[in-house]
PDB file of C-alpha atoms and ligand atoms in Angstrom:
ATOM      1  CA  MET A 754      32.805 -27.230  62.308  1.00  0.00           C
ATOM      2  CA  LYS A 755      33.125 -28.152  58.631  1.00  0.00           C
ATOM      3  CA  GLU A 756      32.199 -25.205  56.427  1.00  0.00           C
ATOM      4  CA  ARG A 757      32.484 -23.972  52.864  1.00  0.00           C
ATOM      5  CA  THR A 758      33.312 -20.505  51.641  1.00  0.00           C
ATOM      6  CA  LEU A 759      33.819 -18.599  48.396  1.00  0.00           C
ATOM      7  CA  VAL A 760      37.138 -17.111  47.305  1.00  0.00           C
ATOM      8  CA  ILE A 761      37.625 -15.012  44.190  1.00  0.00           C
ATOM      9  CA  ILE A 762      41.072 -14.138  42.859  1.00  0.00           C
ATOM     10  CA  LYS A 763      40.385 -10.632  41.551  1.00  0.00           C
ATOM     11  CA  PRO A 764      41.684  -9.321  38.186  1.00  0.00           C
ATOM     12  CA  ASP A 765      44.928  -7.938  39.703  1.00  0.00           C
ATOM     13  CA  GLY A 766      45.810 -11.432  40.991  1.00  0.00           C
ATOM     14  CA  VAL A 767      45.310 -12.906  37.505  1.00  0.00           C
ATOM     15  CA  GLU A 768      47.152 -10.005  35.792  1.00  0.00           C
ATOM     16  CA  ARG A 769      50.138 -10.339  38.142  1.00  0.00           C
ATOM     17  CA  ASN A 770      50.422 -14.135  37.606  1.00  0.00           C
ATOM     18  CA  LEU A 771      49.717 -14.835  41.279  1.00  0.00           C
ATOM     19  CA  ILE A 772      47.042 -17.541  40.893  1.00  0.00           C
ATOM     20  CA  GLY A 773      49.377 -20.404  41.881  1.00  0.00           C
ATOM     21  CA  LYS A 774      50.952 -18.560  44.799  1.00  0.00           C
ATOM     22  CA  ILE A 775      47.564 -17.518  46.183  1.00  0.00           C
ATOM     23  CA  ILE A 776      46.098 -21.020  45.962  1.00  0.00           C
ATOM     24  CA  ASP A 777      49.180 -22.344  47.755  1.00  0.00           C
ATOM     25  CA  TYR A 778      48.429 -20.188  50.835  1.00  0.00           C
ATOM     26  CA  TYR A 779      44.978 -21.776  51.160  1.00  0.00           C
ATOM     27  CA  GLU A 780      46.103 -25.340  50.470  1.00  0.00           C
ATOM     28  CA  ARG A 781      48.969 -25.030  52.967  1.00  0.00           C
ATOM     29  CA  GLY A 782      46.383 -23.685  55.404  1.00  0.00           C
ATOM     30  CA  GLY A 783      44.557 -27.014  55.222  1.00  0.00           C
ATOM     31  CA  LEU A 784      41.675 -25.951  52.968  1.00  0.00           C
ATOM     32  CA  LYS A 785      40.330 -28.151  50.196  1.00  0.00           C
ATOM     33  CA  ILE A 786      39.312 -26.729  46.808  1.00  0.00           C
ATOM     34  CA  THR A 787      36.009 -28.357  45.828  1.00  0.00           C
ATOM     35  CA  ALA A 788      35.119 -26.174  42.815  1.00  0.00           C
ATOM     36  CA  MET A 789      37.058 -23.722  40.663  1.00  0.00           C
ATOM     37  CA  LYS A 790      36.632 -21.765  37.413  1.00  0.00           C
ATOM     38  CA  MET A 791      38.005 -18.751  35.550  1.00  0.00           C
ATOM     39  CA  VAL A 792      35.259 -16.341  34.529  1.00  0.00           C
ATOM     40  CA  ARG A 793      34.731 -12.836  33.272  1.00  0.00           C
ATOM     41  CA  ALA A 794      32.047 -11.490  35.616  1.00  0.00           C
ATOM     42  CA  ASP A 795      29.364  -9.298  34.087  1.00  0.00           C
ATOM     43  CA  LYS A 796      27.702  -6.256  35.656  1.00  0.00           C
ATOM     44  CA  ALA A 797      24.577  -8.201  36.691  1.00  0.00           C
ATOM     45  CA  LEU A 798      26.541 -10.826  38.632  1.00  0.00           C
ATOM     46  CA  VAL A 799      28.743  -8.254  40.341  1.00  0.00           C
ATOM     47  CA  GLY A 800      25.715  -6.101  41.213  1.00  0.00           C
ATOM     48  CA  ARG A 801      24.264  -9.088  43.067  1.00  0.00           C
ATOM     49  CA  HIS A 802      27.594 -10.024  44.613  1.00  0.00           C
ATOM     50  CA  TYR A 803      28.162  -6.531  46.081  1.00  0.00           C
ATOM     51  CA  PRO A 804      24.595  -5.311  46.838  1.00  0.00           C
ATOM     52  CA  GLU A 805      24.151  -1.649  47.635  1.00  0.00           C
ATOM     53  CA  ASP A 806      22.558  -2.029  51.082  1.00  0.00           C
ATOM     54  CA  ASP A 807      22.923   0.835  53.548  1.00  0.00           C
ATOM     55  CA  GLU A 808      24.783  -1.067  56.240  1.00  0.00           C
ATOM     56  CA  TYR A 809      27.393  -2.337  53.786  1.00  0.00           C
ATOM     57  CA  MET A 810      27.847   1.145  52.249  1.00  0.00           C
ATOM     58  CA  THR A 811      28.534   2.514  55.740  1.00  0.00           C
ATOM     59  CA  THR A 812      31.149  -0.221  56.362  1.00  0.00           C
ATOM     60  CA  LEU A 813      32.988   0.715  53.165  1.00  0.00           C
ATOM     61  CA  GLY A 814      32.947   4.429  54.071  1.00  0.00           C
ATOM     62  CA  LYS A 815      34.294   3.638  57.550  1.00  0.00           C
ATOM     63  CA  LYS A 816      37.217   1.716  56.064  1.00  0.00           C
ATOM     64  CA  SER A 817      38.274   4.891  54.249  1.00  0.00           C
ATOM     65  CA  GLU A 818      38.111   6.813  57.531  1.00  0.00           C
ATOM     66  CA  LYS A 819      40.183   4.130  59.267  1.00  0.00           C
ATOM     67  CA  ALA A 820      42.779   4.530  56.508  1.00  0.00           C
ATOM     68  CA  GLY A 821      43.050   8.245  57.337  1.00  0.00           C
ATOM     69  CA  GLU A 822      40.531   9.832  54.967  1.00  0.00           C
ATOM     70  CA  LYS A 823      38.156  12.551  56.279  1.00  0.00           C
ATOM     71  CA  ILE A 824      34.605  11.287  55.644  1.00  0.00           C
ATOM     72  CA  LYS A 825      31.449  13.333  56.281  1.00  0.00           C
ATOM     73  CA  ASP A 826      28.868  10.929  54.877  1.00  0.00           C
ATOM     74  CA  TYR A 827      29.890   7.247  55.176  1.00  0.00           C
ATOM     75  CA  LYS A 828      27.008   5.982  53.066  1.00  0.00           C
ATOM     76  CA  ALA A 829      27.680   8.394  50.215  1.00  0.00           C
ATOM     77  CA  MET A 830      31.366   7.419  50.274  1.00  0.00           C
ATOM     78  CA  GLY A 831      30.390   3.736  50.333  1.00  0.00           C
ATOM     79  CA  ARG A 832      28.222   4.210  47.246  1.00  0.00           C
ATOM     80  CA  LYS A 833      31.160   5.763  45.410  1.00  0.00           C
ATOM     81  CA  ILE A 834      33.440   2.920  46.470  1.00  0.00           C
ATOM     82  CA  VAL A 835      31.034   0.193  45.384  1.00  0.00           C
ATOM     83  CA  GLY A 836      30.906   1.764  41.906  1.00  0.00           C
ATOM     84  CA  TRP A 837      34.712   1.725  41.713  1.00  0.00           C
ATOM     85  CA  LEU A 838      34.701  -1.820  43.060  1.00  0.00           C
ATOM     86  CA  ARG A 839      32.386  -3.085  40.312  1.00  0.00           C
ATOM     87  CA  THR A 840      34.642  -1.520  37.654  1.00  0.00           C
ATOM     88  CA  TYR A 841      37.655  -3.243  39.219  1.00  0.00           C
ATOM     89  CA  ILE A 842      36.081  -6.696  39.469  1.00  0.00           C
ATOM     90  CA  THR A 843      34.786  -6.639  35.871  1.00  0.00           C
ATOM     91  CA  ARG A 844      37.928  -5.325  34.147  1.00  0.00           C
ATOM     92  CA  GLY A 845      39.356  -8.802  33.460  1.00  0.00           C
ATOM     93  CA  PRO A 846      38.951 -12.487  34.239  1.00  0.00           C
ATOM     94  CA  VAL A 847      38.775 -13.715  37.836  1.00  0.00           C
ATOM     95  CA  VAL A 848      39.188 -17.166  39.386  1.00  0.00           C
ATOM     96  CA  ALA A 849      36.274 -18.224  41.592  1.00  0.00           C
ATOM     97  CA  MET A 850      36.566 -21.207  43.937  1.00  0.00           C
ATOM     98  CA  VAL A 851      34.808 -22.967  46.768  1.00  0.00           C
ATOM     99  CA  LEU A 852      37.037 -23.930  49.705  1.00  0.00           C
ATOM    100  CA  GLU A 853      36.084 -26.429  52.385  1.00  0.00           C
ATOM    101  CA  GLY A 854      37.476 -27.230  55.804  1.00  0.00           C
ATOM    102  CA  THR A 855      37.079 -26.808  59.544  1.00  0.00           C
ATOM    103  CA  ASN A 856      36.002 -23.212  60.263  1.00  0.00           C
ATOM    104  CA  ALA A 857      36.733 -22.468  56.604  1.00  0.00           C
ATOM    105  CA  ILE A 858      35.113 -19.013  56.595  1.00  0.00           C
ATOM    106  CA  GLN A 859      37.201 -17.620  59.456  1.00  0.00           C
ATOM    107  CA  ARG A 860      40.375 -19.509  58.422  1.00  0.00           C
ATOM    108  CA  VAL A 861      40.182 -18.132  54.882  1.00  0.00           C
ATOM    109  CA  ARG A 862      39.692 -14.577  56.193  1.00  0.00           C
ATOM    110  CA  GLU A 863      42.769 -14.988  58.426  1.00  0.00           C
ATOM    111  CA  ILE A 864      44.919 -16.353  55.595  1.00  0.00           C
ATOM    112  CA  THR A 865      43.674 -13.551  53.306  1.00  0.00           C
ATOM    113  CA  GLY A 866      44.416 -10.646  55.693  1.00  0.00           C
ATOM    114  CA  TYR A 867      42.889  -7.184  56.185  1.00  0.00           C
ATOM    115  CA  THR A 868      41.111  -5.332  53.356  1.00  0.00           C
ATOM    116  CA  ASP A 869      43.750  -2.566  53.077  1.00  0.00           C
ATOM    117  CA  PRO A 870      46.986  -4.234  51.869  1.00  0.00           C
ATOM    118  CA  SER A 871      49.108  -1.465  53.411  1.00  0.00           C
ATOM    119  CA  ALA A 872      47.682  -2.392  56.836  1.00  0.00           C
ATOM    120  CA  ALA A 873      47.417  -6.176  56.346  1.00  0.00           C
ATOM    121  CA  GLU A 874      49.515  -8.435  58.575  1.00  0.00           C
ATOM    122  CA  LYS A 875      52.700 -10.002  57.186  1.00  0.00           C
ATOM    123  CA  GLY A 876      52.216 -13.691  56.498  1.00  0.00           C
ATOM    124  CA  THR A 877      48.766 -13.081  54.990  1.00  0.00           C
ATOM    125  CA  ILE A 878      48.148 -12.994  51.229  1.00  0.00           C
ATOM    126  CA  ARG A 879      47.241  -9.299  51.168  1.00  0.00           C
ATOM    127  CA  GLY A 880      50.104  -8.423  53.543  1.00  0.00           C
ATOM    128  CA  ASP A 881      52.737 -10.349  51.557  1.00  0.00           C
ATOM    129  CA  LEU A 882      51.586  -9.900  47.959  1.00  0.00           C
ATOM    130  CA  GLY A 883      49.357  -6.791  48.056  1.00  0.00           C
ATOM    131  CA  ASN A 884      50.920  -3.532  46.875  1.00  0.00           C
ATOM    132  CA  ASP A 885      48.052  -1.025  47.077  1.00  0.00           C
ATOM    133  CA  SER A 886      46.507   1.110  49.839  1.00  0.00           C
ATOM    134  CA  ILE A 887      43.017   2.491  50.499  1.00  0.00           C
ATOM    135  CA  LEU A 888      44.402   6.040  50.813  1.00  0.00           C
ATOM    136  CA  LYS A 889      46.185   5.907  47.455  1.00  0.00           C
ATOM    137  CA  ALA A 890      43.195   4.276  45.775  1.00  0.00           C
ATOM    138  CA  ASN A 891      40.739   6.871  47.138  1.00  0.00           C
ATOM    139  CA  LYS A 892      42.982   9.708  45.892  1.00  0.00           C
ATOM    140  CA  GLU A 893      42.925   8.112  42.464  1.00  0.00           C
ATOM    141  CA  ARG A 894      39.137   7.583  42.703  1.00  0.00           C
ATOM    142  CA  ARG A 895      39.268   3.813  42.353  1.00  0.00           C
ATOM    143  CA  SER A 896      38.831   0.712  44.495  1.00  0.00           C
ATOM    144  CA  ALA A 897      41.709  -0.553  46.589  1.00  0.00           C
ATOM    145  CA  GLU A 898      43.212  -3.574  44.809  1.00  0.00           C
ATOM    146  CA  ASN A 899      43.773  -6.402  47.230  1.00  0.00           C
ATOM    147  CA  LEU A 900      43.863  -9.592  45.128  1.00  0.00           C
ATOM    148  CA  ILE A 901      41.077 -11.512  46.867  1.00  0.00           C
ATOM    149  CA  HIS A 902      37.432 -11.615  47.735  1.00  0.00           C
ATOM    150  CA  ALA A 903      36.576 -13.980  50.601  1.00  0.00           C
ATOM    151  CA  SER A 904      33.084 -14.441  52.097  1.00  0.00           C
ATOM    152  CA  GLY A 905      32.708 -12.645  55.426  1.00  0.00           C
ATOM    153  CA  ASN A 906      30.280 -14.933  57.238  1.00  0.00           C
ATOM    154  CA  ARG A 907      28.119 -18.022  56.819  1.00  0.00           C
ATOM    155  CA  GLU A 908      25.174 -16.219  55.267  1.00  0.00           C
ATOM    156  CA  GLU A 909      27.424 -14.414  52.780  1.00  0.00           C
ATOM    157  CA  ALA A 910      29.207 -17.674  51.941  1.00  0.00           C
ATOM    158  CA  GLU A 911      26.008 -19.584  51.144  1.00  0.00           C
ATOM    159  CA  ARG A 912      24.561 -16.703  49.123  1.00  0.00           C
ATOM    160  CA  GLU A 913      27.793 -16.186  47.157  1.00  0.00           C
ATOM    161  CA  ILE A 914      28.388 -19.893  46.423  1.00  0.00           C
ATOM    162  CA  LYS A 915      24.885 -20.099  44.919  1.00  0.00           C
ATOM    163  CA  LEU A 916      25.571 -16.991  42.871  1.00  0.00           C
ATOM    164  CA  TRP A 917      28.912 -18.083  41.388  1.00  0.00           C
ATOM    165  CA  PHE A 918      28.288 -21.864  41.340  1.00  0.00           C
ATOM    166  CA  PRO A 919      24.512 -22.303  40.862  1.00  0.00           C
ATOM    167  CA  GLU A 920      25.092 -26.015  40.259  1.00  0.00           C
ATOM    168  CA  MET A 921      26.388 -26.397  43.842  1.00  0.00           C
ATOM    169  CA  GLY A 922      23.098 -25.100  45.338  1.00  0.00           C
TER     170      GLY A 922
HETATM  171  P1  LIG B1082      36.758  -7.404  52.282  1.00  0.00           P
HETATM  172  O1  LIG B1082      37.085  -7.734  50.824  1.00  0.00           O
HETATM  173  O2  LIG B1082      37.980  -7.405  53.133  1.00  0.00           O
HETATM  174  O3  LIG B1082      35.627  -8.248  52.835  1.00  0.00           O
HETATM  175  P2  LIG B1082      34.811  -5.228  52.013  1.00  0.00           P
HETATM  176  O4  LIG B1082      33.757  -6.264  51.805  1.00  0.00           O
HETATM  177  O5  LIG B1082      34.580  -4.221  53.080  1.00  0.00           O
HETATM  178  O6  LIG B1082      36.254  -5.880  52.273  1.00  0.00           O
HETATM  179  O7  LIG B1082      35.040  -4.408  50.659  1.00  0.00           O
HETATM  180  C1  LIG B1082      34.998  -5.043  49.395  1.00  0.00           C
HETATM  181  C2  LIG B1082      36.177  -4.579  48.547  1.00  0.00           C
HETATM  182  O8  LIG B1082      36.040  -3.184  48.264  1.00  0.00           O
HETATM  183  C3  LIG B1082      37.535  -4.672  49.234  1.00  0.00           C
HETATM  184  O9  LIG B1082      38.087  -5.970  49.124  1.00  0.00           O
HETATM  185  C4  LIG B1082      38.334  -3.640  48.482  1.00  0.00           C
HETATM  186  O10 LIG B1082      38.763  -4.121  47.201  1.00  0.00           O
HETATM  187  C5  LIG B1082      37.298  -2.541  48.251  1.00  0.00           C
HETATM  188  N1  LIG B1082      37.225  -1.530  49.325  1.00  0.00           N
HETATM  189  C6  LIG B1082      36.648  -1.682  50.542  1.00  0.00           C
HETATM  190  N2  LIG B1082      36.705  -0.556  51.254  1.00  0.00           N
HETATM  191  C7  LIG B1082      37.324   0.355  50.462  1.00  0.00           C
HETATM  192  C8  LIG B1082      37.665   1.725  50.636  1.00  0.00           C
HETATM  193  N3  LIG B1082      37.367   2.365  51.749  1.00  0.00           N
HETATM  194  N4  LIG B1082      38.286   2.363  49.624  1.00  0.00           N
HETATM  195  C9  LIG B1082      38.568   1.710  48.477  1.00  0.00           C
HETATM  196  N5  LIG B1082      38.271   0.420  48.245  1.00  0.00           N
HETATM  197  C10 LIG B1082      37.656  -0.260  49.231  1.00  0.00           C
HETATM  198 MG1  LIG B1083      33.571  -8.283  52.226  1.00  0.00          MG
END
């Protein structure tokens, strides 16, 4: 099924001059870029992009546990992480784009790889180009840097495209 999804090259991808390489993974994967811009996200936009809902906070906390951290309260850990995450995403310009293709949401997630670069599969963007880990990041009280945001499902994709590209409704 033809779908569209949102990808953001996070500040570390821009800082490390990886924009071209990253885009190449998606284009070689058969996805079409239908919108793209470089922006400096402000706190309001990022607050809406990563909302602090309980279920999502728990997911973030569980990812720390999966990486080997001892977590008592997932939600409390998630709230800490989302704060670090907002600092990370707003520290410099990002490149936001809409990608289209057959099963674009799932395809883009596969090409991107797992959240924790130290556990991401080789051949994926995070596995090949990522150089951070959740464990190291948590010790340093900051978000894991993993180059990319990619929408997780259809609902997220539609909500995020409207947020970053209001003109695309
Ligand atoms: P994904 O980007 O793979 O969809 P999430 O939506 O769960 O992952 O998390 C959003 C972002 O927050 C991740 O891309 C990563 O930068 C950061 N992050 C997620 N979980 C953790 C964690 N446990 N510790 C540190 N940073 C995290
Ligand atoms: Mg996500």
